[in-house]
Amino acid sequence: MANEGCAWSRDNELLRRYHDAEWGVPVRDDALLFEHLALEVMQCGLNWLLMLKKRDIFRRALAGFDPNRLAAFTDTDVENALAEPGMIRSRHKVEALVADARAFLNIQKEFGSFHAWLWNFTDGCTLVYESHARNMPASNALSDRVSAELKKRGFRYVGSVTVYSMLQACGVINDHEPDCPRFVEVMRGADVTRIAE
């Protein structure tokens, strides 16, 4: 029987679609990178399937994940976001995303784009850690560094585990299982660095 993709994606159609179309694809579009970051912030303490189910609700409540609009949120806007039907009612997370949007815009201003700043950590390459085929970590030295830098710049809810998940999602790290068809597909045309650790 042919491999059907990474094990985590096989038991739910929404997870499968996300896995097959988005997860691990190298992203160099700032709008999409901010959406990845926002979803990871909202996910803290919850499960990823719930995030995918509520993604459209988040878009409605959180200004379409537009960092310019989100950065301008007032207390009233935060209240309105929390009142959106089906929204996760965590004031701390919504306020964190407002702060993150402002910090995101500051990085864009300083470096020209968020993706230029982020991908500089890997010299523009997607990383493949050979050891992850046997033992997938929840975080690593790269996510530790990126997390620390984000925190220094005023981001919230960006611990190393959250950042690691974002790096996987946006293709900075390719953590598809080696026999998953997407393992090779997401790297097509990308610069790749393989790391033995």
mmCIF file of the C-alpha atoms, coordinates in Angstrom:
data_MODEL
# 
_entry.id   MODEL 
# 
loop_
_atom_site.group_PDB 
_atom_site.id 
_atom_site.type_symbol 
_atom_site.label_atom_id 
_atom_site.label_alt_id 
_atom_site.label_comp_id 
_atom_site.label_asym_id 
_atom_site.label_entity_id 
_atom_site.label_seq_id 
_atom_site.pdbx_PDB_ins_code 
_atom_site.Cartn_x 
_atom_site.Cartn_y 
_atom_site.Cartn_z 
_atom_site.occupancy 
_atom_site.B_iso_or_equiv 
_atom_site.pdbx_formal_charge 
_atom_site.auth_seq_id 
_atom_site.auth_comp_id 
_atom_site.auth_asym_id 
_atom_site.auth_atom_id 
_atom_site.pdbx_PDB_model_num 
ATOM 1   C CA . MET A 1 1   ? 0.000   0.000  0.000  1.00 0.00 ? 1   MET A CA 1 
ATOM 2   C CA . ALA A 1 2   ? 1.351   3.443  -0.917 1.00 0.00 ? 2   ALA A CA 1 
ATOM 3   C CA . ASN A 1 3   ? 2.278   5.821  1.855  1.00 0.00 ? 3   ASN A CA 1 
ATOM 4   C CA . GLU A 1 4   ? -0.587  8.192  2.538  1.00 0.00 ? 4   GLU A CA 1 
ATOM 5   C CA . GLY A 1 5   ? 1.398   10.954 4.189  1.00 0.00 ? 5   GLY A CA 1 
ATOM 6   C CA . CYS A 1 6   ? 2.609   11.750 7.688  1.00 0.00 ? 6   CYS A CA 1 
ATOM 7   C CA . ALA A 1 7   ? 0.902   9.715  10.401 1.00 0.00 ? 7   ALA A CA 1 
ATOM 8   C CA . TRP A 1 8   ? -0.586  12.763 12.145 1.00 0.00 ? 8   TRP A CA 1 
ATOM 9   C CA . SER A 1 9   ? -2.549  13.703 9.021  1.00 0.00 ? 9   SER A CA 1 
ATOM 10  C CA . ARG A 1 10  ? -4.195  10.403 8.160  1.00 0.00 ? 10  ARG A CA 1 
ATOM 11  C CA . ASP A 1 11  ? -7.215  10.239 10.444 1.00 0.00 ? 11  ASP A CA 1 
ATOM 12  C CA . ASN A 1 12  ? -8.956  13.513 9.622  1.00 0.00 ? 12  ASN A CA 1 
ATOM 13  C CA . GLU A 1 13  ? -9.849  15.058 6.270  1.00 0.00 ? 13  GLU A CA 1 
ATOM 14  C CA . LEU A 1 14  ? -9.152  18.630 7.417  1.00 0.00 ? 14  LEU A CA 1 
ATOM 15  C CA . LEU A 1 15  ? -5.708  17.634 8.725  1.00 0.00 ? 15  LEU A CA 1 
ATOM 16  C CA . ARG A 1 16  ? -5.027  15.743 5.509  1.00 0.00 ? 16  ARG A CA 1 
ATOM 17  C CA . ARG A 1 17  ? -5.894  18.737 3.334  1.00 0.00 ? 17  ARG A CA 1 
ATOM 18  C CA . TYR A 1 18  ? -3.713  21.021 5.444  1.00 0.00 ? 18  TYR A CA 1 
ATOM 19  C CA . HIS A 1 19  ? -0.854  18.510 5.309  1.00 0.00 ? 19  HIS A CA 1 
ATOM 20  C CA . ASP A 1 20  ? -1.150  17.987 1.556  1.00 0.00 ? 20  ASP A CA 1 
ATOM 21  C CA . ALA A 1 21  ? -1.500  21.647 0.578  1.00 0.00 ? 21  ALA A CA 1 
ATOM 22  C CA . GLU A 1 22  ? 0.268   23.803 3.170  1.00 0.00 ? 22  GLU A CA 1 
ATOM 23  C CA . TRP A 1 23  ? 2.324   22.167 5.879  1.00 0.00 ? 23  TRP A CA 1 
ATOM 24  C CA . GLY A 1 24  ? 6.042   22.361 5.215  1.00 0.00 ? 24  GLY A CA 1 
ATOM 25  C CA . VAL A 1 25  ? 5.807   24.414 2.023  1.00 0.00 ? 25  VAL A CA 1 
ATOM 26  C CA . PRO A 1 26  ? 8.517   27.125 2.141  1.00 0.00 ? 26  PRO A CA 1 
ATOM 27  C CA . VAL A 1 27  ? 6.742   30.462 2.665  1.00 0.00 ? 27  VAL A CA 1 
ATOM 28  C CA . ARG A 1 28  ? 8.280   33.778 1.682  1.00 0.00 ? 28  ARG A CA 1 
ATOM 29  C CA . ASP A 1 29  ? 5.071   35.772 1.724  1.00 0.00 ? 29  ASP A CA 1 
ATOM 30  C CA . ASP A 1 30  ? 4.804   37.988 4.802  1.00 0.00 ? 30  ASP A CA 1 
ATOM 31  C CA . ALA A 1 31  ? 0.999   37.891 4.975  1.00 0.00 ? 31  ALA A CA 1 
ATOM 32  C CA . LEU A 1 32  ? 1.009   34.097 5.062  1.00 0.00 ? 32  LEU A CA 1 
ATOM 33  C CA . LEU A 1 33  ? 3.890   34.007 7.544  1.00 0.00 ? 33  LEU A CA 1 
ATOM 34  C CA . PHE A 1 34  ? 1.934   36.226 9.909  1.00 0.00 ? 34  PHE A CA 1 
ATOM 35  C CA . GLU A 1 35  ? -1.089  33.954 9.549  1.00 0.00 ? 35  GLU A CA 1 
ATOM 36  C CA . HIS A 1 36  ? 1.073   30.944 10.439 1.00 0.00 ? 36  HIS A CA 1 
ATOM 37  C CA . LEU A 1 37  ? 2.390   32.799 13.470 1.00 0.00 ? 37  LEU A CA 1 
ATOM 38  C CA . ALA A 1 38  ? -1.100  33.883 14.555 1.00 0.00 ? 38  ALA A CA 1 
ATOM 39  C CA . LEU A 1 39  ? -2.469  30.345 14.295 1.00 0.00 ? 39  LEU A CA 1 
ATOM 40  C CA . GLU A 1 40  ? 0.408   29.012 16.379 1.00 0.00 ? 40  GLU A CA 1 
ATOM 41  C CA . VAL A 1 41  ? -0.191  31.689 19.036 1.00 0.00 ? 41  VAL A CA 1 
ATOM 42  C CA . MET A 1 42  ? -3.899  30.823 19.156 1.00 0.00 ? 42  MET A CA 1 
ATOM 43  C CA . GLN A 1 43  ? -3.015  27.117 19.374 1.00 0.00 ? 43  GLN A CA 1 
ATOM 44  C CA . CYS A 1 44  ? -1.010  27.387 22.606 1.00 0.00 ? 44  CYS A CA 1 
ATOM 45  C CA . GLY A 1 45  ? -2.478  24.819 25.005 1.00 0.00 ? 45  GLY A CA 1 
ATOM 46  C CA . LEU A 1 46  ? -5.011  23.580 22.451 1.00 0.00 ? 46  LEU A CA 1 
ATOM 47  C CA . ASN A 1 47  ? -4.931  21.145 19.529 1.00 0.00 ? 47  ASN A CA 1 
ATOM 48  C CA . TRP A 1 48  ? -4.146  21.899 15.926 1.00 0.00 ? 48  TRP A CA 1 
ATOM 49  C CA . LEU A 1 49  ? -7.339  20.417 14.500 1.00 0.00 ? 49  LEU A CA 1 
ATOM 50  C CA . LEU A 1 50  ? -9.335  22.948 16.517 1.00 0.00 ? 50  LEU A CA 1 
ATOM 51  C CA . MET A 1 51  ? -7.240  25.747 14.972 1.00 0.00 ? 51  MET A CA 1 
ATOM 52  C CA . LEU A 1 52  ? -8.023  24.553 11.461 1.00 0.00 ? 52  LEU A CA 1 
ATOM 53  C CA . LYS A 1 53  ? -11.728 24.282 12.285 1.00 0.00 ? 53  LYS A CA 1 
ATOM 54  C CA . LYS A 1 54  ? -11.734 27.840 13.641 1.00 0.00 ? 54  LYS A CA 1 
ATOM 55  C CA . ARG A 1 55  ? -9.454  29.390 11.031 1.00 0.00 ? 55  ARG A CA 1 
ATOM 56  C CA . ASP A 1 56  ? -12.250 31.257 9.252  1.00 0.00 ? 56  ASP A CA 1 
ATOM 57  C CA . ILE A 1 57  ? -13.570 32.498 12.607 1.00 0.00 ? 57  ILE A CA 1 
ATOM 58  C CA . PHE A 1 58  ? -10.085 33.785 13.443 1.00 0.00 ? 58  PHE A CA 1 
ATOM 59  C CA . ARG A 1 59  ? -9.935  35.553 10.074 1.00 0.00 ? 59  ARG A CA 1 
ATOM 60  C CA . ARG A 1 60  ? -13.213 37.338 10.778 1.00 0.00 ? 60  ARG A CA 1 
ATOM 61  C CA . ALA A 1 61  ? -12.285 38.231 14.361 1.00 0.00 ? 61  ALA A CA 1 
ATOM 62  C CA . LEU A 1 62  ? -8.651  39.143 13.725 1.00 0.00 ? 62  LEU A CA 1 
ATOM 63  C CA . ALA A 1 63  ? -8.839  41.461 10.714 1.00 0.00 ? 63  ALA A CA 1 
ATOM 64  C CA . GLY A 1 64  ? -8.073  38.730 8.207  1.00 0.00 ? 64  GLY A CA 1 
ATOM 65  C CA . PHE A 1 65  ? -4.694  38.203 9.908  1.00 0.00 ? 65  PHE A CA 1 
ATOM 66  C CA . ASP A 1 66  ? -3.606  41.524 8.390  1.00 0.00 ? 66  ASP A CA 1 
ATOM 67  C CA . PRO A 1 67  ? -0.797  42.780 10.661 1.00 0.00 ? 67  PRO A CA 1 
ATOM 68  C CA . ASN A 1 68  ? -1.417  46.413 9.674  1.00 0.00 ? 68  ASN A CA 1 
ATOM 69  C CA . ARG A 1 69  ? -5.069  46.259 10.708 1.00 0.00 ? 69  ARG A CA 1 
ATOM 70  C CA . LEU A 1 70  ? -4.396  44.098 13.761 1.00 0.00 ? 70  LEU A CA 1 
ATOM 71  C CA . ALA A 1 71  ? -1.639  46.429 14.987 1.00 0.00 ? 71  ALA A CA 1 
ATOM 72  C CA . ALA A 1 72  ? -4.210  49.244 15.070 1.00 0.00 ? 72  ALA A CA 1 
ATOM 73  C CA . PHE A 1 73  ? -6.647  47.317 17.302 1.00 0.00 ? 73  PHE A CA 1 
ATOM 74  C CA . THR A 1 74  ? -8.105  49.275 20.191 1.00 0.00 ? 74  THR A CA 1 
ATOM 75  C CA . ASP A 1 75  ? -9.602  47.837 23.378 1.00 0.00 ? 75  ASP A CA 1 
ATOM 76  C CA . THR A 1 76  ? -12.983 47.971 21.634 1.00 0.00 ? 76  THR A CA 1 
ATOM 77  C CA . ASP A 1 77  ? -11.603 45.973 18.697 1.00 0.00 ? 77  ASP A CA 1 
ATOM 78  C CA . VAL A 1 78  ? -10.270 43.361 21.120 1.00 0.00 ? 78  VAL A CA 1 
ATOM 79  C CA . GLU A 1 79  ? -13.706 43.137 22.757 1.00 0.00 ? 79  GLU A CA 1 
ATOM 80  C CA . ASN A 1 80  ? -15.353 42.762 19.354 1.00 0.00 ? 80  ASN A CA 1 
ATOM 81  C CA . ALA A 1 81  ? -12.896 40.023 18.390 1.00 0.00 ? 81  ALA A CA 1 
ATOM 82  C CA . LEU A 1 82  ? -13.641 38.110 21.580 1.00 0.00 ? 82  LEU A CA 1 
ATOM 83  C CA . ALA A 1 83  ? -17.381 38.455 20.923 1.00 0.00 ? 83  ALA A CA 1 
ATOM 84  C CA . GLU A 1 84  ? -17.156 36.841 17.473 1.00 0.00 ? 84  GLU A CA 1 
ATOM 85  C CA . PRO A 1 85  ? -19.302 33.656 17.539 1.00 0.00 ? 85  PRO A CA 1 
ATOM 86  C CA . GLY A 1 86  ? -17.081 30.590 17.913 1.00 0.00 ? 86  GLY A CA 1 
ATOM 87  C CA . MET A 1 87  ? -13.997 32.632 18.786 1.00 0.00 ? 87  MET A CA 1 
ATOM 88  C CA . ILE A 1 88  ? -11.562 31.324 21.378 1.00 0.00 ? 88  ILE A CA 1 
ATOM 89  C CA . ARG A 1 89  ? -12.200 33.772 24.182 1.00 0.00 ? 89  ARG A CA 1 
ATOM 90  C CA . SER A 1 90  ? -8.669  34.345 25.386 1.00 0.00 ? 90  SER A CA 1 
ATOM 91  C CA . ARG A 1 91  ? -8.054  38.042 25.897 1.00 0.00 ? 91  ARG A CA 1 
ATOM 92  C CA . HIS A 1 92  ? -4.371  37.309 26.559 1.00 0.00 ? 92  HIS A CA 1 
ATOM 93  C CA . LYS A 1 93  ? -3.942  35.639 23.155 1.00 0.00 ? 93  LYS A CA 1 
ATOM 94  C CA . VAL A 1 94  ? -5.773  38.356 21.242 1.00 0.00 ? 94  VAL A CA 1 
ATOM 95  C CA . GLU A 1 95  ? -3.784  41.080 23.009 1.00 0.00 ? 95  GLU A CA 1 
ATOM 96  C CA . ALA A 1 96  ? -0.608  39.090 22.307 1.00 0.00 ? 96  ALA A CA 1 
ATOM 97  C CA . LEU A 1 97  ? -1.446  39.034 18.602 1.00 0.00 ? 97  LEU A CA 1 
ATOM 98  C CA . VAL A 1 98  ? -1.966  42.793 18.600 1.00 0.00 ? 98  VAL A CA 1 
ATOM 99  C CA . ALA A 1 99  ? 1.494   43.186 20.162 1.00 0.00 ? 99  ALA A CA 1 
ATOM 100 C CA . ASP A 1 100 ? 2.898   40.610 17.715 1.00 0.00 ? 100 ASP A CA 1 
ATOM 101 C CA . ALA A 1 101 ? 1.450   42.508 14.749 1.00 0.00 ? 101 ALA A CA 1 
ATOM 102 C CA . ARG A 1 102 ? 3.174   45.691 15.920 1.00 0.00 ? 102 ARG A CA 1 
ATOM 103 C CA . ALA A 1 103 ? 6.484   43.859 16.416 1.00 0.00 ? 103 ALA A CA 1 
ATOM 104 C CA . PHE A 1 104 ? 6.043   42.169 13.020 1.00 0.00 ? 104 PHE A CA 1 
ATOM 105 C CA . LEU A 1 105 ? 5.660   45.567 11.331 1.00 0.00 ? 105 LEU A CA 1 
ATOM 106 C CA . ASN A 1 106 ? 8.811   46.796 13.092 1.00 0.00 ? 106 ASN A CA 1 
ATOM 107 C CA . ILE A 1 107 ? 10.771  43.858 11.676 1.00 0.00 ? 107 ILE A CA 1 
ATOM 108 C CA . GLN A 1 108 ? 9.405   44.620 8.212  1.00 0.00 ? 108 GLN A CA 1 
ATOM 109 C CA . LYS A 1 109 ? 10.504  48.224 8.567  1.00 0.00 ? 109 LYS A CA 1 
ATOM 110 C CA . GLU A 1 110 ? 13.993  47.273 9.738  1.00 0.00 ? 110 GLU A CA 1 
ATOM 111 C CA . PHE A 1 111 ? 14.703  44.383 7.353  1.00 0.00 ? 111 PHE A CA 1 
ATOM 112 C CA . GLY A 1 112 ? 12.412  45.112 4.413  1.00 0.00 ? 112 GLY A CA 1 
ATOM 113 C CA . SER A 1 113 ? 10.301  42.029 5.095  1.00 0.00 ? 113 SER A CA 1 
ATOM 114 C CA . PHE A 1 114 ? 9.641   39.539 7.848  1.00 0.00 ? 114 PHE A CA 1 
ATOM 115 C CA . HIS A 1 115 ? 10.562  36.654 5.578  1.00 0.00 ? 115 HIS A CA 1 
ATOM 116 C CA . ALA A 1 116 ? 14.014  38.165 4.929  1.00 0.00 ? 116 ALA A CA 1 
ATOM 117 C CA . TRP A 1 117 ? 14.561  38.333 8.690  1.00 0.00 ? 117 TRP A CA 1 
ATOM 118 C CA . LEU A 1 118 ? 13.267  34.812 9.359  1.00 0.00 ? 118 LEU A CA 1 
ATOM 119 C CA . TRP A 1 119 ? 14.989  32.986 6.514  1.00 0.00 ? 119 TRP A CA 1 
ATOM 120 C CA . ASN A 1 120 ? 18.291  34.639 7.385  1.00 0.00 ? 120 ASN A CA 1 
ATOM 121 C CA . PHE A 1 121 ? 18.514  32.198 10.311 1.00 0.00 ? 121 PHE A CA 1 
ATOM 122 C CA . THR A 1 122 ? 19.041  29.374 7.779  1.00 0.00 ? 122 THR A CA 1 
ATOM 123 C CA . ASP A 1 123 ? 20.786  31.344 5.014  1.00 0.00 ? 123 ASP A CA 1 
ATOM 124 C CA . GLY A 1 124 ? 17.601  31.003 2.976  1.00 0.00 ? 124 GLY A CA 1 
ATOM 125 C CA . CYS A 1 125 ? 17.631  27.208 3.096  1.00 0.00 ? 125 CYS A CA 1 
ATOM 126 C CA . THR A 1 126 ? 15.031  24.669 4.164  1.00 0.00 ? 126 THR A CA 1 
ATOM 127 C CA . LEU A 1 127 ? 16.589  22.465 6.835  1.00 0.00 ? 127 LEU A CA 1 
ATOM 128 C CA . VAL A 1 128 ? 16.269  18.682 6.929  1.00 0.00 ? 128 VAL A CA 1 
ATOM 129 C CA . TYR A 1 129 ? 17.432  17.149 10.194 1.00 0.00 ? 129 TYR A CA 1 
ATOM 130 C CA . GLU A 1 130 ? 18.340  13.516 9.551  1.00 0.00 ? 130 GLU A CA 1 
ATOM 131 C CA . SER A 1 131 ? 17.671  12.557 13.186 1.00 0.00 ? 131 SER A CA 1 
ATOM 132 C CA . HIS A 1 132 ? 14.052  13.741 13.009 1.00 0.00 ? 132 HIS A CA 1 
ATOM 133 C CA . ALA A 1 133 ? 13.159  10.674 10.965 1.00 0.00 ? 133 ALA A CA 1 
ATOM 134 C CA . ARG A 1 134 ? 13.685  8.677  14.162 1.00 0.00 ? 134 ARG A CA 1 
ATOM 135 C CA . ASN A 1 135 ? 12.901  11.185 16.893 1.00 0.00 ? 135 ASN A CA 1 
ATOM 136 C CA . MET A 1 136 ? 10.884  14.330 16.173 1.00 0.00 ? 136 MET A CA 1 
ATOM 137 C CA . PRO A 1 137 ? 11.575  17.030 18.784 1.00 0.00 ? 137 PRO A CA 1 
ATOM 138 C CA . ALA A 1 138 ? 9.100   19.608 20.075 1.00 0.00 ? 138 ALA A CA 1 
ATOM 139 C CA . SER A 1 139 ? 11.798  22.288 19.789 1.00 0.00 ? 139 SER A CA 1 
ATOM 140 C CA . ASN A 1 140 ? 15.463  22.603 18.912 1.00 0.00 ? 140 ASN A CA 1 
ATOM 141 C CA . ALA A 1 141 ? 18.389  25.017 18.967 1.00 0.00 ? 141 ALA A CA 1 
ATOM 142 C CA . LEU A 1 142 ? 17.054  26.913 15.945 1.00 0.00 ? 142 LEU A CA 1 
ATOM 143 C CA . SER A 1 143 ? 13.617  27.458 17.470 1.00 0.00 ? 143 SER A CA 1 
ATOM 144 C CA . ASP A 1 144 ? 15.334  28.490 20.717 1.00 0.00 ? 144 ASP A CA 1 
ATOM 145 C CA . ARG A 1 145 ? 17.255  31.205 18.843 1.00 0.00 ? 145 ARG A CA 1 
ATOM 146 C CA . VAL A 1 146 ? 14.301  32.452 16.815 1.00 0.00 ? 146 VAL A CA 1 
ATOM 147 C CA . SER A 1 147 ? 12.074  32.447 19.907 1.00 0.00 ? 147 SER A CA 1 
ATOM 148 C CA . ALA A 1 148 ? 14.616  34.451 21.905 1.00 0.00 ? 148 ALA A CA 1 
ATOM 149 C CA . GLU A 1 149 ? 14.955  37.023 19.132 1.00 0.00 ? 149 GLU A CA 1 
ATOM 150 C CA . LEU A 1 150 ? 11.185  37.359 18.717 1.00 0.00 ? 150 LEU A CA 1 
ATOM 151 C CA . LYS A 1 151 ? 10.767  37.898 22.452 1.00 0.00 ? 151 LYS A CA 1 
ATOM 152 C CA . LYS A 1 152 ? 13.498  40.549 22.441 1.00 0.00 ? 152 LYS A CA 1 
ATOM 153 C CA . ARG A 1 153 ? 11.558  42.334 19.724 1.00 0.00 ? 153 ARG A CA 1 
ATOM 154 C CA . GLY A 1 154 ? 8.323   42.383 21.719 1.00 0.00 ? 154 GLY A CA 1 
ATOM 155 C CA . PHE A 1 155 ? 6.512   39.288 20.475 1.00 0.00 ? 155 PHE A CA 1 
ATOM 156 C CA . ARG A 1 156 ? 4.384   37.339 22.947 1.00 0.00 ? 156 ARG A CA 1 
ATOM 157 C CA . TYR A 1 157 ? 3.329   33.681 23.147 1.00 0.00 ? 157 TYR A CA 1 
ATOM 158 C CA . VAL A 1 158 ? 6.369   32.729 21.071 1.00 0.00 ? 158 VAL A CA 1 
ATOM 159 C CA . GLY A 1 159 ? 8.085   30.102 23.178 1.00 0.00 ? 159 GLY A CA 1 
ATOM 160 C CA . SER A 1 160 ? 10.438  27.671 21.490 1.00 0.00 ? 160 SER A CA 1 
ATOM 161 C CA . VAL A 1 161 ? 7.784   24.959 21.035 1.00 0.00 ? 161 VAL A CA 1 
ATOM 162 C CA . THR A 1 162 ? 5.383   27.413 19.380 1.00 0.00 ? 162 THR A CA 1 
ATOM 163 C CA . VAL A 1 163 ? 8.151   28.746 17.144 1.00 0.00 ? 163 VAL A CA 1 
ATOM 164 C CA . TYR A 1 164 ? 9.270   25.228 16.205 1.00 0.00 ? 164 TYR A CA 1 
ATOM 165 C CA . SER A 1 165 ? 5.734   24.448 15.034 1.00 0.00 ? 165 SER A CA 1 
ATOM 166 C CA . MET A 1 166 ? 5.727   27.618 12.954 1.00 0.00 ? 166 MET A CA 1 
ATOM 167 C CA . LEU A 1 167 ? 9.099   26.751 11.402 1.00 0.00 ? 167 LEU A CA 1 
ATOM 168 C CA . GLN A 1 168 ? 7.710   23.353 10.412 1.00 0.00 ? 168 GLN A CA 1 
ATOM 169 C CA . ALA A 1 169 ? 4.513   24.846 9.033  1.00 0.00 ? 169 ALA A CA 1 
ATOM 170 C CA . CYS A 1 170 ? 6.225   27.465 6.871  1.00 0.00 ? 170 CYS A CA 1 
ATOM 171 C CA . GLY A 1 171 ? 8.898   25.156 5.493  1.00 0.00 ? 171 GLY A CA 1 
ATOM 172 C CA . VAL A 1 172 ? 11.966  26.504 7.261  1.00 0.00 ? 172 VAL A CA 1 
ATOM 173 C CA . ILE A 1 173 ? 12.244  22.972 8.655  1.00 0.00 ? 173 ILE A CA 1 
ATOM 174 C CA . ASN A 1 174 ? 11.006  20.040 6.573  1.00 0.00 ? 174 ASN A CA 1 
ATOM 175 C CA . ASP A 1 175 ? 9.689   17.549 9.100  1.00 0.00 ? 175 ASP A CA 1 
ATOM 176 C CA . HIS A 1 176 ? 7.578   15.456 6.749  1.00 0.00 ? 176 HIS A CA 1 
ATOM 177 C CA . GLU A 1 177 ? 8.271   11.794 7.366  1.00 0.00 ? 177 GLU A CA 1 
ATOM 178 C CA . PRO A 1 178 ? 10.954  10.602 4.903  1.00 0.00 ? 178 PRO A CA 1 
ATOM 179 C CA . ASP A 1 179 ? 8.541   8.200  3.158  1.00 0.00 ? 179 ASP A CA 1 
ATOM 180 C CA . CYS A 1 180 ? 5.777   10.800 2.941  1.00 0.00 ? 180 CYS A CA 1 
ATOM 181 C CA . PRO A 1 181 ? 5.283   11.913 -0.690 1.00 0.00 ? 181 PRO A CA 1 
ATOM 182 C CA . ARG A 1 182 ? 5.311   15.530 0.485  1.00 0.00 ? 182 ARG A CA 1 
ATOM 183 C CA . PHE A 1 183 ? 8.838   15.187 1.919  1.00 0.00 ? 183 PHE A CA 1 
ATOM 184 C CA . VAL A 1 184 ? 10.349  15.701 -1.533 1.00 0.00 ? 184 VAL A CA 1 
ATOM 185 C CA . GLU A 1 185 ? 7.508   17.741 -3.027 1.00 0.00 ? 185 GLU A CA 1 
ATOM 186 C CA . VAL A 1 186 ? 7.783   20.651 -0.593 1.00 0.00 ? 186 VAL A CA 1 
ATOM 187 C CA . MET A 1 187 ? 11.505  21.036 -1.370 1.00 0.00 ? 187 MET A CA 1 
ATOM 188 C CA . ARG A 1 188 ? 11.143  21.114 -5.129 1.00 0.00 ? 188 ARG A CA 1 
ATOM 189 C CA . GLY A 1 189 ? 13.030  24.194 -6.331 1.00 0.00 ? 189 GLY A CA 1 
ATOM 190 C CA . ALA A 1 190 ? 14.174  25.122 -2.813 1.00 0.00 ? 190 ALA A CA 1 
ATOM 191 C CA . ASP A 1 191 ? 17.704  25.353 -1.448 1.00 0.00 ? 191 ASP A CA 1 
ATOM 192 C CA . VAL A 1 192 ? 18.073  22.589 1.131  1.00 0.00 ? 192 VAL A CA 1 
ATOM 193 C CA . THR A 1 193 ? 20.581  22.000 3.894  1.00 0.00 ? 193 THR A CA 1 
ATOM 194 C CA . ARG A 1 194 ? 20.739  18.535 5.438  1.00 0.00 ? 194 ARG A CA 1 
ATOM 195 C CA . ILE A 1 195 ? 21.890  18.335 9.034  1.00 0.00 ? 195 ILE A CA 1 
ATOM 196 C CA . ALA A 1 196 ? 23.142  15.081 10.514 1.00 0.00 ? 196 ALA A CA 1 
ATOM 197 C CA . GLU A 1 197 ? 22.035  15.797 14.101 1.00 0.00 ? 197 GLU A CA 1 
# 
